[in-house]
Amino acid sequence: MTEARAGSDSTAEEATMSREQQLARAFVSLSDTLSDDFDPLTLFHRLVGDCVTFLDADAAAVMMADARGGLRIMASSSEDATFLELLQLQSGSGPCVDSFHSGQAMKARDLSREEARWPAFVRPALKAGYHSLLTVPLRLHERVIGAVNLFRHGVGELSSDEEQVAQALADVAALALMHWAKEPTGNDELVTRVQSALAAKAVLETAKGMVAQHAGVSIGEAARRLRAYAERHQVRLTETAQALTSRTLDLTAVSLTPPARDRAAGP
């Protein structure tokens, strides 16, 4: 079966599945740490994509804490979401920061009324077209390792059922990271896993910059080409980025790879 035919069949199969069946498949995909293509970049890329696909959210982003407790962007579904996460990091204030430190979900049904709460965050969020949000902690049992932001264009709140699904998706992703068997363990296995994920993300950012400069495209487009190359050659995105930065992979080959359609803008 050709690649195009396989993709068409997969799309047709998904179209006939109920939302519950598709959501169940998403949970299995997030938790499958034994698959050949599993790596932390893929894991959190899937997480933000699933949040946008299955919840009443228009964009999503994940931040994780480094060994010193500082937050870092791990994945986002759009460049706007990335920008809003950066604002929170620069100002040290915002729903992700609050959710991480409190271990509780943060809600804003109307962001225009939250300027006193998050002064550096609200106006840029409104300018980007987002008027409400939900943030849930990224946690393993009682230990919080980050937060997941869900941005919404409309005013209002997600239903209680969707809030529970959002938290469940985040919890499954955190558990999958902990069970990632291909990384070495240390005295604190969770810290080791998180630091490995953040290190992989840092390498990816360098690789994205290399592709963007070489091909004369945006960072978002560079991310899509990197992912398309990895998928086409059936290698992990982490390995593709590492090979590029270590100069063992032809930069032109990746730069010229046409991006595949993807539900999330980039890891």
mmCIF file of C-alpha atoms in Angstrom:
data_model
loop_
_atom_site.group_PDB
_atom_site.id
_atom_site.type_symbol
_atom_site.label_atom_id
_atom_site.label_comp_id
_atom_site.label_asym_id
_atom_site.label_seq_id
_atom_site.Cartn_x
_atom_site.Cartn_y
_atom_site.Cartn_z
ATOM 1 C CA MET A 1 0.000 0.000 0.000
ATOM 2 C CA THR A 2 1.410 3.405 -0.890
ATOM 3 C CA GLU A 3 2.030 6.084 1.736
ATOM 4 C CA ALA A 4 -0.747 8.267 0.289
ATOM 5 C CA ARG A 5 -3.225 5.353 0.254
ATOM 6 C CA ALA A 6 -2.294 4.425 3.833
ATOM 7 C CA GLY A 7 -2.877 7.988 4.978
ATOM 8 C CA SER A 8 -6.210 8.101 3.171
ATOM 9 C CA ASP A 9 -7.354 4.844 4.758
ATOM 10 C CA SER A 10 -6.328 6.101 8.205
ATOM 11 C CA THR A 11 -8.281 9.316 7.715
ATOM 12 C CA ALA A 12 -11.354 7.405 6.552
ATOM 13 C CA GLU A 13 -11.138 5.092 9.562
ATOM 14 C CA GLU A 14 -10.944 8.047 11.961
ATOM 15 C CA ALA A 15 -13.956 9.645 10.284
ATOM 16 C CA THR A 16 -16.108 6.604 11.102
ATOM 17 C CA MET A 17 -15.017 6.443 14.743
ATOM 18 C CA SER A 18 -16.979 8.127 17.506
ATOM 19 C CA ARG A 19 -15.397 10.896 19.544
ATOM 20 C CA GLU A 20 -15.103 8.505 22.477
ATOM 21 C CA GLN A 21 -13.285 5.947 20.329
ATOM 22 C CA GLN A 22 -10.925 8.576 18.937
ATOM 23 C CA LEU A 23 -10.240 9.898 22.440
ATOM 24 C CA ALA A 24 -9.523 6.390 23.695
ATOM 25 C CA ARG A 25 -7.055 5.945 20.840
ATOM 26 C CA ALA A 26 -5.408 9.250 21.795
ATOM 27 C CA PHE A 27 -4.921 8.067 25.381
ATOM 28 C CA VAL A 28 -3.358 4.822 24.129
ATOM 29 C CA SER A 29 -1.046 6.762 21.807
ATOM 30 C CA LEU A 30 0.095 9.071 24.606
ATOM 31 C CA SER A 31 0.782 6.183 26.967
ATOM 32 C CA ASP A 32 2.545 3.912 24.463
ATOM 33 C CA THR A 33 6.148 4.244 25.622
ATOM 34 C CA LEU A 34 7.148 0.994 23.925
ATOM 35 C CA SER A 35 6.521 2.145 20.350
ATOM 36 C CA ASP A 36 9.577 2.534 18.135
ATOM 37 C CA ASP A 37 8.921 6.234 17.490
ATOM 38 C CA PHE A 38 8.410 7.268 21.109
ATOM 39 C CA ASP A 39 10.392 10.256 22.324
ATOM 40 C CA PRO A 40 9.491 13.221 24.553
ATOM 41 C CA LEU A 41 9.155 15.616 21.623
ATOM 42 C CA THR A 42 6.563 13.369 20.011
ATOM 43 C CA LEU A 43 4.819 12.854 23.354
ATOM 44 C CA PHE A 44 4.175 16.523 24.085
ATOM 45 C CA HIS A 45 3.485 17.366 20.460
ATOM 46 C CA ARG A 46 0.719 14.774 20.594
ATOM 47 C CA LEU A 47 -0.525 16.190 23.886
ATOM 48 C CA VAL A 48 -1.082 19.720 22.553
ATOM 49 C CA GLY A 49 -2.571 18.319 19.360
ATOM 50 C CA ASP A 50 -4.998 16.137 21.289
ATOM 51 C CA CYS A 51 -6.036 19.064 23.491
ATOM 52 C CA VAL A 52 -6.978 21.109 20.428
ATOM 53 C CA THR A 53 -8.614 18.166 18.664
ATOM 54 C CA PHE A 54 -10.754 16.778 21.467
ATOM 55 C CA LEU A 55 -11.423 19.794 23.693
ATOM 56 C CA ASP A 56 -13.078 23.150 23.141
ATOM 57 C CA ALA A 57 -9.688 24.829 22.785
ATOM 58 C CA ASP A 58 -8.204 26.769 19.891
ATOM 59 C CA ALA A 59 -4.566 26.482 20.949
ATOM 60 C CA ALA A 60 -2.544 24.668 23.575
ATOM 61 C CA ALA A 61 0.930 24.792 25.054
ATOM 62 C CA VAL A 62 2.966 22.869 27.625
ATOM 63 C CA MET A 63 5.594 24.227 29.981
ATOM 64 C CA MET A 64 7.850 22.063 32.132
ATOM 65 C CA ALA A 65 10.136 22.871 35.053
ATOM 66 C CA ASP A 66 13.890 22.458 34.848
ATOM 67 C CA ALA A 67 16.083 21.226 37.692
ATOM 68 C CA ARG A 68 16.127 24.710 39.271
ATOM 69 C CA GLY A 69 12.361 25.068 39.169
ATOM 70 C CA GLY A 70 12.280 27.463 36.224
ATOM 71 C CA LEU A 71 9.664 26.839 33.553
ATOM 72 C CA ARG A 72 10.557 26.099 29.928
ATOM 73 C CA ILE A 73 8.338 25.747 26.862
ATOM 74 C CA MET A 74 8.068 22.099 25.833
ATOM 75 C CA ALA A 75 5.452 22.203 23.061
ATOM 76 C CA SER A 76 2.802 24.440 21.540
ATOM 77 C CA SER A 77 0.159 24.129 18.863
ATOM 78 C CA SER A 78 0.731 27.565 17.343
ATOM 79 C CA GLU A 79 3.210 30.425 17.222
ATOM 80 C CA ASP A 80 0.728 32.636 19.114
ATOM 81 C CA ALA A 81 0.652 30.110 21.930
ATOM 82 C CA THR A 82 4.451 30.025 22.017
ATOM 83 C CA PHE A 83 4.571 33.818 22.234
ATOM 84 C CA LEU A 84 2.111 33.890 25.140
ATOM 85 C CA GLU A 85 4.139 31.264 26.990
ATOM 86 C CA LEU A 86 7.289 33.340 26.492
ATOM 87 C CA LEU A 87 5.522 36.357 27.967
ATOM 88 C CA GLN A 88 4.779 34.365 31.100
ATOM 89 C CA LEU A 89 8.402 33.263 31.386
ATOM 90 C CA GLN A 90 9.687 36.814 30.973
ATOM 91 C CA SER A 91 7.258 38.372 33.433
ATOM 92 C CA GLY A 92 7.135 35.480 35.887
ATOM 93 C CA SER A 93 3.354 35.829 35.908
ATOM 94 C CA GLY A 94 0.485 34.085 34.156
ATOM 95 C CA PRO A 95 -1.849 31.108 34.383
ATOM 96 C CA CYS A 96 0.879 28.523 33.662
ATOM 97 C CA VAL A 97 3.118 29.986 36.351
ATOM 98 C CA ASP A 98 0.269 30.046 38.882
ATOM 99 C CA SER A 99 -0.885 26.529 38.053
ATOM 100 C CA PHE A 100 2.633 25.153 38.357
ATOM 101 C CA HIS A 101 3.280 26.762 41.740
ATOM 102 C CA SER A 102 -0.153 26.019 43.212
ATOM 103 C CA GLY A 103 -0.715 22.595 41.665
ATOM 104 C CA GLN A 104 -4.257 23.728 40.867
ATOM 105 C CA ALA A 105 -6.174 24.417 37.656
ATOM 106 C CA MET A 106 -6.491 28.073 36.634
ATOM 107 C CA LYS A 107 -9.616 29.340 34.883
ATOM 108 C CA ALA A 108 -10.428 32.606 33.170
ATOM 109 C CA ARG A 109 -13.857 32.705 31.552
ATOM 110 C CA ASP A 110 -13.289 36.307 30.411
ATOM 111 C CA LEU A 111 -9.670 37.400 30.121
ATOM 112 C CA SER A 112 -10.640 41.061 29.756
ATOM 113 C CA ARG A 113 -11.490 40.981 33.473
ATOM 114 C CA GLU A 114 -8.175 39.416 34.540
ATOM 115 C CA GLU A 115 -5.705 42.242 33.866
ATOM 116 C CA ALA A 116 -5.108 42.893 37.564
ATOM 117 C CA ARG A 117 -4.365 39.200 38.026
ATOM 118 C CA TRP A 118 -1.967 38.811 35.085
ATOM 119 C CA PRO A 119 -1.025 42.354 33.962
ATOM 120 C CA ALA A 120 1.689 41.388 31.475
ATOM 121 C CA PHE A 121 -0.275 38.533 29.953
ATOM 122 C CA VAL A 122 -3.872 39.622 29.393
ATOM 123 C CA ARG A 123 -3.530 42.353 26.756
ATOM 124 C CA PRO A 124 -1.248 40.328 24.442
ATOM 125 C CA ALA A 125 -3.581 37.336 24.823
ATOM 126 C CA LEU A 126 -6.592 39.432 23.867
ATOM 127 C CA LYS A 127 -4.684 40.939 20.947
ATOM 128 C CA ALA A 128 -3.904 37.412 19.743
ATOM 129 C CA GLY A 129 -7.633 36.676 19.779
ATOM 130 C CA TYR A 130 -7.905 34.601 22.948
ATOM 131 C CA HIS A 131 -10.640 35.570 25.404
ATOM 132 C CA SER A 132 -10.689 32.694 27.871
ATOM 133 C CA LEU A 133 -8.495 29.835 29.020
ATOM 134 C CA LEU A 134 -8.028 26.812 31.210
ATOM 135 C CA THR A 135 -4.669 25.775 32.633
ATOM 136 C CA VAL A 136 -4.150 22.397 34.282
ATOM 137 C CA PRO A 137 -1.057 21.210 36.161
ATOM 138 C CA LEU A 138 1.206 18.655 34.544
ATOM 139 C CA ARG A 139 1.799 16.269 37.399
ATOM 140 C CA LEU A 140 2.874 12.805 38.390
ATOM 141 C CA HIS A 141 0.727 11.815 41.344
ATOM 142 C CA GLU A 142 1.144 14.799 43.705
ATOM 143 C CA ARG A 143 4.335 16.131 42.135
ATOM 144 C CA VAL A 144 3.876 19.007 39.689
ATOM 145 C CA ILE A 145 6.378 19.170 36.831
ATOM 146 C CA GLY A 146 4.736 21.798 34.645
ATOM 147 C CA ALA A 147 1.415 23.025 33.289
ATOM 148 C CA VAL A 148 -0.765 22.813 30.188
ATOM 149 C CA ASN A 149 -2.461 25.949 28.847
ATOM 150 C CA LEU A 150 -5.643 25.737 26.768
ATOM 151 C CA PHE A 151 -6.459 28.994 24.954
ATOM 152 C CA ARG A 152 -9.942 29.763 23.627
ATOM 153 C CA HIS A 153 -11.210 32.431 21.219
ATOM 154 C CA GLY A 154 -14.617 32.708 22.860
ATOM 155 C CA VAL A 155 -15.651 33.853 26.313
ATOM 156 C CA GLY A 156 -16.772 31.097 28.696
ATOM 157 C CA GLU A 157 -15.560 27.943 30.373
ATOM 158 C CA LEU A 158 -14.981 24.370 29.339
ATOM 159 C CA SER A 159 -17.494 21.897 30.705
ATOM 160 C CA SER A 160 -16.544 19.970 33.822
ATOM 161 C CA ASP A 161 -16.237 16.826 31.688
ATOM 162 C CA GLU A 162 -13.770 18.537 29.353
ATOM 163 C CA GLU A 163 -11.774 19.860 32.305
ATOM 164 C CA GLN A 164 -11.459 16.306 33.568
ATOM 165 C CA VAL A 165 -10.343 15.105 30.134
ATOM 166 C CA ALA A 166 -7.756 17.898 29.954
ATOM 167 C CA GLN A 167 -6.325 16.899 33.315
ATOM 168 C CA ALA A 168 -6.385 13.222 32.371
ATOM 169 C CA LEU A 169 -4.486 13.877 29.129
ATOM 170 C CA ALA A 170 -1.861 15.846 31.065
ATOM 171 C CA ASP A 171 -1.564 13.127 33.717
ATOM 172 C CA VAL A 172 -1.138 10.381 31.117
ATOM 173 C CA ALA A 173 1.591 12.358 29.350
ATOM 174 C CA ALA A 174 3.467 12.862 32.640
ATOM 175 C CA LEU A 175 3.185 9.147 33.433
ATOM 176 C CA ALA A 176 4.426 8.228 29.960
ATOM 177 C CA LEU A 177 7.454 10.467 30.423
ATOM 178 C CA MET A 178 8.259 8.710 33.686
ATOM 179 C CA HIS A 179 8.073 5.311 31.987
ATOM 180 C CA TRP A 180 10.244 6.342 29.044
ATOM 181 C CA ALA A 181 12.591 3.338 29.190
ATOM 182 C CA LYS A 182 15.197 4.456 26.686
ATOM 183 C CA GLU A 183 16.734 7.103 28.934
ATOM 184 C CA PRO A 184 19.187 6.375 31.771
ATOM 185 C CA THR A 185 17.913 6.630 35.323
ATOM 186 C CA GLY A 186 19.457 8.512 38.222
ATOM 187 C CA ASN A 187 18.816 8.998 41.901
ATOM 188 C CA ASP A 188 15.692 10.944 41.057
ATOM 189 C CA GLU A 189 14.166 9.295 38.002
ATOM 190 C CA LEU A 190 11.512 11.951 37.434
ATOM 191 C CA VAL A 191 14.078 14.767 37.411
ATOM 192 C CA THR A 192 16.167 12.721 34.977
ATOM 193 C CA ARG A 193 13.221 12.245 32.634
ATOM 194 C CA VAL A 194 12.229 15.911 32.709
ATOM 195 C CA GLN A 195 15.777 17.114 32.124
ATOM 196 C CA SER A 196 16.170 14.684 29.222
ATOM 197 C CA ALA A 197 12.980 16.021 27.666
ATOM 198 C CA LEU A 198 14.087 19.633 28.097
ATOM 199 C CA ALA A 199 17.509 18.829 26.653
ATOM 200 C CA ALA A 200 15.876 17.233 23.604
ATOM 201 C CA LYS A 201 13.712 20.330 23.196
ATOM 202 C CA ALA A 202 16.799 22.585 23.315
ATOM 203 C CA VAL A 203 18.473 20.552 20.561
ATOM 204 C CA LEU A 204 15.283 20.744 18.510
ATOM 205 C CA GLU A 205 15.207 24.534 18.802
ATOM 206 C CA THR A 206 18.762 24.696 17.433
ATOM 207 C CA ALA A 207 17.841 22.370 14.572
ATOM 208 C CA LYS A 208 14.744 24.437 13.749
ATOM 209 C CA GLY A 209 16.896 27.559 13.551
ATOM 210 C CA MET A 210 19.328 25.824 11.214
ATOM 211 C CA VAL A 211 16.558 24.697 8.862
ATOM 212 C CA ALA A 212 14.824 28.086 8.971
ATOM 213 C CA GLN A 213 18.019 29.914 8.030
ATOM 214 C CA HIS A 214 19.038 27.429 5.350
ATOM 215 C CA ALA A 215 15.623 27.277 3.675
ATOM 216 C CA GLY A 216 14.614 30.897 4.283
ATOM 217 C CA VAL A 217 11.398 29.909 6.076
ATOM 218 C CA SER A 218 9.765 30.663 9.422
ATOM 219 C CA ILE A 219 10.569 28.722 12.572
ATOM 220 C CA GLY A 220 7.090 27.178 12.452
ATOM 221 C CA GLU A 221 7.651 25.989 8.889
ATOM 222 C CA ALA A 222 11.078 24.658 9.845
ATOM 223 C CA ALA A 223 9.476 22.621 12.631
ATOM 224 C CA ARG A 224 6.994 21.113 10.187
ATOM 225 C CA ARG A 225 9.780 20.143 7.767
ATOM 226 C CA LEU A 226 11.782 18.528 10.538
ATOM 227 C CA ARG A 227 8.788 16.502 11.646
ATOM 228 C CA ALA A 228 7.944 15.529 8.050
ATOM 229 C CA TYR A 229 11.517 14.320 7.480
ATOM 230 C CA ALA A 230 11.480 12.260 10.684
ATOM 231 C CA GLU A 231 8.134 10.678 9.835
ATOM 232 C CA ARG A 232 9.067 9.975 6.230
ATOM 233 C CA HIS A 233 12.311 8.259 7.216
ATOM 234 C CA GLN A 234 10.762 6.588 10.283
ATOM 235 C CA VAL A 235 13.262 8.002 12.757
ATOM 236 C CA ARG A 236 12.611 9.797 16.030
ATOM 237 C CA LEU A 237 12.374 13.564 15.887
ATOM 238 C CA THR A 238 14.916 13.703 18.712
ATOM 239 C CA GLU A 239 17.400 11.728 16.603
ATOM 240 C CA THR A 240 16.772 13.889 13.535
ATOM 241 C CA ALA A 241 17.444 17.091 15.475
ATOM 242 C CA GLN A 242 20.554 15.620 17.097
ATOM 243 C CA ALA A 243 21.915 14.461 13.744
ATOM 244 C CA LEU A 244 21.437 17.916 12.274
ATOM 245 C CA THR A 245 23.144 19.751 15.103
ATOM 246 C CA SER A 246 26.037 17.273 15.114
ATOM 247 C CA ARG A 247 26.391 17.725 11.323
ATOM 248 C CA THR A 248 25.859 14.034 10.559
ATOM 249 C CA LEU A 249 22.657 14.697 8.599
ATOM 250 C CA ASP A 250 22.461 16.677 5.357
ATOM 251 C CA LEU A 251 20.791 19.991 6.170
ATOM 252 C CA THR A 252 19.589 20.411 2.593
ATOM 253 C CA ALA A 253 17.736 17.091 2.666
ATOM 254 C CA VAL A 254 15.714 18.197 5.684
ATOM 255 C CA SER A 255 15.228 21.764 4.463
ATOM 256 C CA LEU A 256 13.722 20.620 1.175
ATOM 257 C CA THR A 257 11.334 18.073 2.712
ATOM 258 C CA PRO A 258 7.743 19.205 2.014
ATOM 259 C CA PRO A 259 5.794 19.426 5.275
ATOM 260 C CA ALA A 260 2.905 17.058 5.868
ATOM 261 C CA ARG A 261 -0.387 18.388 7.140
ATOM 262 C CA ASP A 262 -0.391 18.281 10.927
ATOM 263 C CA ARG A 263 -2.905 19.254 13.568
ATOM 264 C CA ALA A 264 -0.314 20.991 15.756
ATOM 265 C CA ALA A 265 2.003 23.672 14.457
ATOM 266 C CA GLY A 266 5.173 22.315 15.982
ATOM 267 C CA PRO A 267 6.804 20.736 18.978
#
